[in-house]
XYZ file of N, CA and C in Angstrom:
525
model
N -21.698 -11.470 -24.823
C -20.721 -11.384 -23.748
C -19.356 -11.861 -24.223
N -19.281 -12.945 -25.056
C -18.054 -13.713 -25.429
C -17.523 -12.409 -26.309
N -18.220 -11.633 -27.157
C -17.525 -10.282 -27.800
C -17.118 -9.826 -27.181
N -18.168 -8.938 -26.007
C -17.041 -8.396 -25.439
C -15.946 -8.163 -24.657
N -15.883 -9.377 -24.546
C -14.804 -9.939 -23.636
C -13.418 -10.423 -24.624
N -13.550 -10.500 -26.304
C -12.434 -10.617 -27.471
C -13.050 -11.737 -27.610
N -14.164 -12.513 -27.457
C -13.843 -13.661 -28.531
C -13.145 -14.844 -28.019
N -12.592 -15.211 -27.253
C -12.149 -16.443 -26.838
C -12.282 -16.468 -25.220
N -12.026 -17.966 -25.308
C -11.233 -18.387 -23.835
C -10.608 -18.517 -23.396
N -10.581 -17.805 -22.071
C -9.103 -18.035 -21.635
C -9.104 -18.571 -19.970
N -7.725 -18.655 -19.229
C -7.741 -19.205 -17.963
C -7.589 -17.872 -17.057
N -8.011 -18.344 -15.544
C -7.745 -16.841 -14.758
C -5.956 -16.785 -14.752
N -5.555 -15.253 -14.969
C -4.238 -15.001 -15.192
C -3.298 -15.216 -13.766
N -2.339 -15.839 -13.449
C -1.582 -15.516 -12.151
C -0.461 -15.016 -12.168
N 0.083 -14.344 -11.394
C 1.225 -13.710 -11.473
C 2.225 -14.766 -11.759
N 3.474 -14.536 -12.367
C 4.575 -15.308 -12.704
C 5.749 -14.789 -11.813
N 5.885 -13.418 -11.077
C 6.658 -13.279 -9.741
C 5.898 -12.566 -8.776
N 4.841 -13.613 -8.182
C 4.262 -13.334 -6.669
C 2.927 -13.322 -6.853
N 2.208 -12.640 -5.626
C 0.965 -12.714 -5.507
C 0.037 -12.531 -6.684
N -1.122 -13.045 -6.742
C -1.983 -12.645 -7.604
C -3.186 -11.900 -6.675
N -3.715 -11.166 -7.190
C -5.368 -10.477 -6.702
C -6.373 -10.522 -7.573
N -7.144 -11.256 -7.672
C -8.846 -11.387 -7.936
C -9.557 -10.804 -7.220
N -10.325 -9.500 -7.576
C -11.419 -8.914 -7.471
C -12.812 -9.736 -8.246
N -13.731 -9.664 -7.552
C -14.985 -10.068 -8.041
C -16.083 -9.253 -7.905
N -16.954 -8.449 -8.820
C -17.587 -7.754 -8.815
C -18.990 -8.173 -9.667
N -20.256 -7.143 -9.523
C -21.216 -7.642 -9.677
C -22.483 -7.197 -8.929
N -23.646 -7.614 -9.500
C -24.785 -7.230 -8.896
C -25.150 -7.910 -7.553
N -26.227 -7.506 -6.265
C -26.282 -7.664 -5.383
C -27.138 -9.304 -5.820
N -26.553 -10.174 -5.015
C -27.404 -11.508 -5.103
C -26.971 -12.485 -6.064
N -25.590 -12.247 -6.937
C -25.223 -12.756 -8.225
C -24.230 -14.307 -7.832
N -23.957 -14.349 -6.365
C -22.701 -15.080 -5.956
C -21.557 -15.106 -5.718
N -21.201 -13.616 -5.506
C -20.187 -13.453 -5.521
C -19.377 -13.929 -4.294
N -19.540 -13.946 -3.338
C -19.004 -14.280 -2.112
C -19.145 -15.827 -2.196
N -19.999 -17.015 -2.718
C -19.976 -18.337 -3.163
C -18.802 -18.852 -3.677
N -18.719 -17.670 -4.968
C -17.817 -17.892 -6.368
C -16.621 -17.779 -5.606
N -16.309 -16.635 -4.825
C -15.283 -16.720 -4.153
C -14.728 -17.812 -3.308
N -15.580 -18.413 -2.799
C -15.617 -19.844 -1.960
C -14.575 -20.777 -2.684
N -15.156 -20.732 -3.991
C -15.461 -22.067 -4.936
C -13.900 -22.110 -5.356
N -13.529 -20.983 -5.976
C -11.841 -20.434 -6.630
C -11.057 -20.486 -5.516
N -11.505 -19.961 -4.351
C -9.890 -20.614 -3.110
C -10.121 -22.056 -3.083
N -11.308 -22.652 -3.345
C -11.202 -24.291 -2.878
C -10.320 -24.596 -4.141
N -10.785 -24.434 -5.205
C -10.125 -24.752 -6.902
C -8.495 -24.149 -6.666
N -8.177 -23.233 -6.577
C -6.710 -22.871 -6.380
C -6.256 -23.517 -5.033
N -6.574 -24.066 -3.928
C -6.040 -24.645 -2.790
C -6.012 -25.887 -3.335
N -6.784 -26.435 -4.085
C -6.561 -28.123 -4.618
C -5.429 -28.088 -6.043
N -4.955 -27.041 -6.523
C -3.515 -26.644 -7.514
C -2.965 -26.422 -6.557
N -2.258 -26.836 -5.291
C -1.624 -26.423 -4.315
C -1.299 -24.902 -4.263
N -2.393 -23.668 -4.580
C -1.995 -22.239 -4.230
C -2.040 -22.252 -2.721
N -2.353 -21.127 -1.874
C -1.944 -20.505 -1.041
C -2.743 -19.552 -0.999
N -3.981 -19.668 -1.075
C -5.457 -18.550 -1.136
C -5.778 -17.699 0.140
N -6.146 -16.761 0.014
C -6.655 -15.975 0.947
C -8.153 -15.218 0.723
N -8.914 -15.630 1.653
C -10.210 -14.727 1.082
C -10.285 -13.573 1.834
N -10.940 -12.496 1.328
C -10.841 -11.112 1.579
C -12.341 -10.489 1.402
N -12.901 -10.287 3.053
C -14.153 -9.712 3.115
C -14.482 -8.440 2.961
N -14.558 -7.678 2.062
C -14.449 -6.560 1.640
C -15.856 -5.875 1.092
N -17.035 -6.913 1.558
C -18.255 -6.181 1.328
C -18.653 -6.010 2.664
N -18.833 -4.781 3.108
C -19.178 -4.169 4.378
C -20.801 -4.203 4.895
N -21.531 -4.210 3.812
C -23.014 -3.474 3.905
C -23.948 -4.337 3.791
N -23.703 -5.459 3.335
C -24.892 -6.580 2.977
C -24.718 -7.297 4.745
N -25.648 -7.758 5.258
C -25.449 -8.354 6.719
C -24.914 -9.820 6.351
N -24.438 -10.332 7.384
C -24.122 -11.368 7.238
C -23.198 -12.137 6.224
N -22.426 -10.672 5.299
C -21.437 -10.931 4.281
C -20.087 -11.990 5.127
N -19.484 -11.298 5.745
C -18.567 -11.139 6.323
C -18.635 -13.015 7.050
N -20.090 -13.341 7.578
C -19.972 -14.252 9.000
C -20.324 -15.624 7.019
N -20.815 -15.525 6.362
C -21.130 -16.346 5.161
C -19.545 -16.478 4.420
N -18.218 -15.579 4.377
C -17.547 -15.795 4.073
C -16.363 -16.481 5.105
N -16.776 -16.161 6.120
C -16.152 -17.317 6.721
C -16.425 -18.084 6.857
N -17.628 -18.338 6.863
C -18.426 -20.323 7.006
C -17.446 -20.787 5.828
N -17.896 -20.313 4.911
C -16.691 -20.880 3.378
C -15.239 -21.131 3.581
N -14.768 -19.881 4.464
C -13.538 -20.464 4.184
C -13.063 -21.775 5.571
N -14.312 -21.651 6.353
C -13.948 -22.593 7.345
C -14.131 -24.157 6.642
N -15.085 -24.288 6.105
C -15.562 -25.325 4.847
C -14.011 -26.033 3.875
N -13.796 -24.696 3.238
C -12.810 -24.680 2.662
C -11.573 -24.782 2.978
N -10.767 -24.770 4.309
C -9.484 -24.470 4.901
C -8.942 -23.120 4.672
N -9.590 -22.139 4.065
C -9.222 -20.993 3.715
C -9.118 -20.377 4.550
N -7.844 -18.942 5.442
C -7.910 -18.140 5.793
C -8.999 -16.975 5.082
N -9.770 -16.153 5.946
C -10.169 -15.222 5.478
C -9.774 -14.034 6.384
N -9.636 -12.371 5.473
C -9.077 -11.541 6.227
C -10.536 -10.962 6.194
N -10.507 -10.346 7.519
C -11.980 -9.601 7.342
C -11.466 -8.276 8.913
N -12.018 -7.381 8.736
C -12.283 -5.585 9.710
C -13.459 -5.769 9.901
N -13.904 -4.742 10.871
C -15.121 -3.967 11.577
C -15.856 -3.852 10.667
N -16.943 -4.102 10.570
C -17.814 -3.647 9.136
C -18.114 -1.724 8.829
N -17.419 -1.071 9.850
C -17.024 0.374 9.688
C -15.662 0.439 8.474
N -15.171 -0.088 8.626
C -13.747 0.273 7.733
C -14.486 0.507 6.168
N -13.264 1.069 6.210
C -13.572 1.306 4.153
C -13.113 0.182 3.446
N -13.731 -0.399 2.517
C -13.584 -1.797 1.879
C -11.997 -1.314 0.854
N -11.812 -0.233 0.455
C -10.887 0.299 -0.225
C -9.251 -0.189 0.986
N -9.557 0.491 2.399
C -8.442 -0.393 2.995
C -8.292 -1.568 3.396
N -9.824 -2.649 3.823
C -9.741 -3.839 3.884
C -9.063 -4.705 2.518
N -9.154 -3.907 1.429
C -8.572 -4.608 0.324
C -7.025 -4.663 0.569
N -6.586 -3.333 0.680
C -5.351 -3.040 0.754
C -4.490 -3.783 1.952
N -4.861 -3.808 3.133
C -4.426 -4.729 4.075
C -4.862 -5.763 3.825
N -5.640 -6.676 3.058
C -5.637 -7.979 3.043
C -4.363 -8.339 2.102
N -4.184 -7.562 1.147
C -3.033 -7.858 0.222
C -1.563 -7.526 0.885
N -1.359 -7.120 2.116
C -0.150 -6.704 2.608
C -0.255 -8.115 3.706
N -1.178 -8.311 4.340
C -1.363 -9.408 5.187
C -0.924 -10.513 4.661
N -1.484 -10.443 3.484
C -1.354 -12.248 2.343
C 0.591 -12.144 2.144
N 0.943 -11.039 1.593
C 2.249 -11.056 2.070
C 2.834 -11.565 2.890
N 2.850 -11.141 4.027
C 3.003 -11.311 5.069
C 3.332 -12.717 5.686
N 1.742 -13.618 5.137
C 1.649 -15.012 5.470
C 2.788 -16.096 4.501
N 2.485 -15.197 3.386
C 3.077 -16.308 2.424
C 2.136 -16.728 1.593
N 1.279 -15.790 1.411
C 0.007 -16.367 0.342
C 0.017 -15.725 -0.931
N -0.312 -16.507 -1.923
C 0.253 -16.568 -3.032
C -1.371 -15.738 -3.901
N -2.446 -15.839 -3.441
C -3.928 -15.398 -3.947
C -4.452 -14.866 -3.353
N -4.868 -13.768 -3.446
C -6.022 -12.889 -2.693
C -7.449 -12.812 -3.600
N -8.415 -13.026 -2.857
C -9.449 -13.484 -3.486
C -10.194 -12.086 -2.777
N -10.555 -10.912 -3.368
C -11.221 -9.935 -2.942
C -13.139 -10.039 -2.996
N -13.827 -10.273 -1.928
C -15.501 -10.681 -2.356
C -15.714 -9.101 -1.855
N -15.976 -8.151 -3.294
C -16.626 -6.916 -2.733
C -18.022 -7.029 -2.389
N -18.734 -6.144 -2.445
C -20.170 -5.750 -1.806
C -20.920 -6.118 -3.634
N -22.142 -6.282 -3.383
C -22.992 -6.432 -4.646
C -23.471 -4.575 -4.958
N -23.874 -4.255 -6.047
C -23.935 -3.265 -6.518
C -25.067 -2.962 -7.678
N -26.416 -2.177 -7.135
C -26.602 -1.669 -8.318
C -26.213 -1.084 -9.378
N -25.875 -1.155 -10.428
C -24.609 -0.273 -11.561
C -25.391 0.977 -11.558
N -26.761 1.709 -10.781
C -26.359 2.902 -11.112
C -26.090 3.685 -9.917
N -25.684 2.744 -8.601
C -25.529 3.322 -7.748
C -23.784 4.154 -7.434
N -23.734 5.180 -7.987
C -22.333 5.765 -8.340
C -20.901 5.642 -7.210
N -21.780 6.028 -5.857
C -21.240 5.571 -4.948
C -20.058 4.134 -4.758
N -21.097 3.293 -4.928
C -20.190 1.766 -5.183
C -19.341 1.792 -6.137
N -19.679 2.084 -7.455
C -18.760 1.909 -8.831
C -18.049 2.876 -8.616
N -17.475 3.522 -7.857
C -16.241 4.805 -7.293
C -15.783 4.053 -6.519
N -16.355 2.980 -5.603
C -15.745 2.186 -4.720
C -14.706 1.259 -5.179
N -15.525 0.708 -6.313
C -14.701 -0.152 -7.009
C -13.935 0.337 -8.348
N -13.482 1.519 -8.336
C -12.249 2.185 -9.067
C -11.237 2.163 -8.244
N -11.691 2.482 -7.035
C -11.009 2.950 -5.616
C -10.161 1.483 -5.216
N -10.924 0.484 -5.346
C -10.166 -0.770 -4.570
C -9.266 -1.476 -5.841
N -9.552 -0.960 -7.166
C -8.832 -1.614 -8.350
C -7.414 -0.458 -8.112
N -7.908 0.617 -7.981
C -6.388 1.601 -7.915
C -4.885 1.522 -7.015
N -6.214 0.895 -5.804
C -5.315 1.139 -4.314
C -4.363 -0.426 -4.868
N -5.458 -1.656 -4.902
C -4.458 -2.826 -5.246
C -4.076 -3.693 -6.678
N -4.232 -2.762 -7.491
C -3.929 -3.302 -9.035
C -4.272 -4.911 -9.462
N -5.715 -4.990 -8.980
C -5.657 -6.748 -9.391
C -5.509 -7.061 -10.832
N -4.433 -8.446 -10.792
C -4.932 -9.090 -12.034
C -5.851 -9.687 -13.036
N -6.862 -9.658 -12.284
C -8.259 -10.677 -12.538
C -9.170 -9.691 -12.030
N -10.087 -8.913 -12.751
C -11.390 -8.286 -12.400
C -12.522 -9.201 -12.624
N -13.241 -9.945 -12.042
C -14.074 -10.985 -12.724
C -15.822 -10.585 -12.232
N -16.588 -10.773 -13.318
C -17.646 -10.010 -12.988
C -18.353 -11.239 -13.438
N -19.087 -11.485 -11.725
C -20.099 -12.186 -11.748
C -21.807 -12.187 -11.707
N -22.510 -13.017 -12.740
C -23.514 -12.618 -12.949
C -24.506 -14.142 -12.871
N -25.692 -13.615 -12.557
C -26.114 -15.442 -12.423
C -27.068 -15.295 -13.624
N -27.053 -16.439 -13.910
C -27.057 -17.264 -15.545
C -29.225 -16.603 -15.675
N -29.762 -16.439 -14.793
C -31.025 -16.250 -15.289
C -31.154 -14.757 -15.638
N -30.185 -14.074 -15.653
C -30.425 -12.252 -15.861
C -31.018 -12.433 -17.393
N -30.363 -13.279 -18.104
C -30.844 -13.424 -19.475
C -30.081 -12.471 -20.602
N -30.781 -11.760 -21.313
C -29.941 -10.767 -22.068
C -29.552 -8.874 -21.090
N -30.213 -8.730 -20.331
C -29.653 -7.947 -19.939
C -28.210 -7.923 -19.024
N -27.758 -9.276 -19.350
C -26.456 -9.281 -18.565
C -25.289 -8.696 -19.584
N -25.651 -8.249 -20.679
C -24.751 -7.821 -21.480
C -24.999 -6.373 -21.146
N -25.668 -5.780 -20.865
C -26.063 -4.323 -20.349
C -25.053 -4.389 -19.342
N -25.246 -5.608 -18.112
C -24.748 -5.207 -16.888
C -22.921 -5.108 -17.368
N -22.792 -6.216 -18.216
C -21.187 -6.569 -18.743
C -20.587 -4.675 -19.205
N -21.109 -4.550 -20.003
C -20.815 -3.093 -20.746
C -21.328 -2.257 -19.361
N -21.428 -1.721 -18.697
C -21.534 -1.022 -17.514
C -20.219 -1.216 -16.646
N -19.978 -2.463 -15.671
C -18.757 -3.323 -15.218
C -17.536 -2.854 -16.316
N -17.731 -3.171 -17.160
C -16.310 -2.782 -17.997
C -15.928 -1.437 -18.296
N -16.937 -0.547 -18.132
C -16.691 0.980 -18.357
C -16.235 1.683 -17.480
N -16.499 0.737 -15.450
C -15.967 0.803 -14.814
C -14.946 0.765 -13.739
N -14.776 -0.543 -14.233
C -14.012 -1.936 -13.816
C -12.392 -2.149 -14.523
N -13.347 -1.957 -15.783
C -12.346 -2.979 -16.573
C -12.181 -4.108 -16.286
N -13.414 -5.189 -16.457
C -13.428 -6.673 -16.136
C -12.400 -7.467 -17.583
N -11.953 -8.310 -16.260
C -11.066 -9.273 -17.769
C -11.869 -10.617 -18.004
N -12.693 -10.517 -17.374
C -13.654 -12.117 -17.383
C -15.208 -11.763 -16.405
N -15.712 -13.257 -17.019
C -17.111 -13.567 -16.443
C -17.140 -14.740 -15.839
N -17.736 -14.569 -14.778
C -18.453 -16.137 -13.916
C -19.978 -16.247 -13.946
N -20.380 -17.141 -14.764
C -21.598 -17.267 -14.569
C -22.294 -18.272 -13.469
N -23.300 -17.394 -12.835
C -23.461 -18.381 -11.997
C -25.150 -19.062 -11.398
N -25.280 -19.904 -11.280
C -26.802 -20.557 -11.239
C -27.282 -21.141 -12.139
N -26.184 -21.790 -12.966
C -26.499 -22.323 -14.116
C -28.124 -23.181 -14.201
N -27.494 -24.329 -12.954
C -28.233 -25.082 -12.555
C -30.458 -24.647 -11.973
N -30.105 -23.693 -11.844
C -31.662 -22.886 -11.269
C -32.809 -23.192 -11.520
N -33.109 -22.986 -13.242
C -34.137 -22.540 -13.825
C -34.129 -23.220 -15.556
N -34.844 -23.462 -16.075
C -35.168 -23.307 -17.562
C -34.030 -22.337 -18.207
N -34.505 -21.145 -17.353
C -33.682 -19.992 -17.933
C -31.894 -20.219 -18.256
N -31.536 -20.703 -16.976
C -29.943 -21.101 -16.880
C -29.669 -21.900 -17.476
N -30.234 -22.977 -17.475
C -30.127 -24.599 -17.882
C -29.910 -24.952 -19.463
């Protein structure tokens, strides 16, 4: 994974005039909507200006779990009808964050089988409409070696600039 990602470490990128957008993408069950939690609390304690953005429509209880977080967290979250297209919930959350004066948009899409084509069109669709800086593809730490399968899949579609691993803590496996 560290290959294909170049070989080093680095920090998540922020804009140097204005908003930043983090997309987080990934398999269904990986954390993504957590991880998202975790980075508005981490950027709200660097005094940012975070916004979370419910943009997975289809999993139940996405939407009412990302607001427990950001209620937890002090975070605004923008969230629609679970009818809307996650492609414009992205797009109006990033005109909204404007709007407020928020400096991060934290996008939690839907989880995704990689061969379900549907989704990975979704998520060309929501990288096009709002050009994020940060594609970050999260994966939890027990997938083992096939998370480099999932990495090379995500990047063919994505174009991820980073990884979050997550569940370190779990198992033997993570640990």
């Amino acid at each position: 994974l560290t290959e294909l990602l170049g070989g080093t470490q680095s920090k998540i990128t922020l804009s140097s005039t204005g908003m930043t957008v983090i997309m987080l993408v990934g398999l269904q069950g990986a954390g993504k909507t957590t991880t998202a939690g975790k980075l508005a609390l981490m950027f709200k304690k660097k005094g940012h200006r975070p916004l979370l953005a419910a943009c997975d429509v289809y999993r139940p209880a996405a939407i009412k779990q990302l607001e427990v977080l950001g209620q937890q967290t002090d975070v605004p979250v923008y969230r629609m009808p679970p009818n809307v297209d996650p492609v414009h919930i992205a797009s109006y959350a990033v005109d909204t964050a404007r709007s407020y004066n928020r400096d991060i948009v934290i996008l939690d899409t839907a989880g995704r089988l990689t061969i379900d084509e549907k989704l990975m069109a979704e998520l060309r669709n929501i990288k096009a409409e709002v050009h994020p800086q940060e594609i970050l593809l999260v994966l939890d730490a027990t997938t083992g070696q096939n998370a480099v399968n999932q990495a090379r899949l995500f990047q063919e579609v994505a174009d991820i600039s980073g990884i979050v691993l997550t569940k370190l803590d779990g198992t033997a496996k993570g640990g």
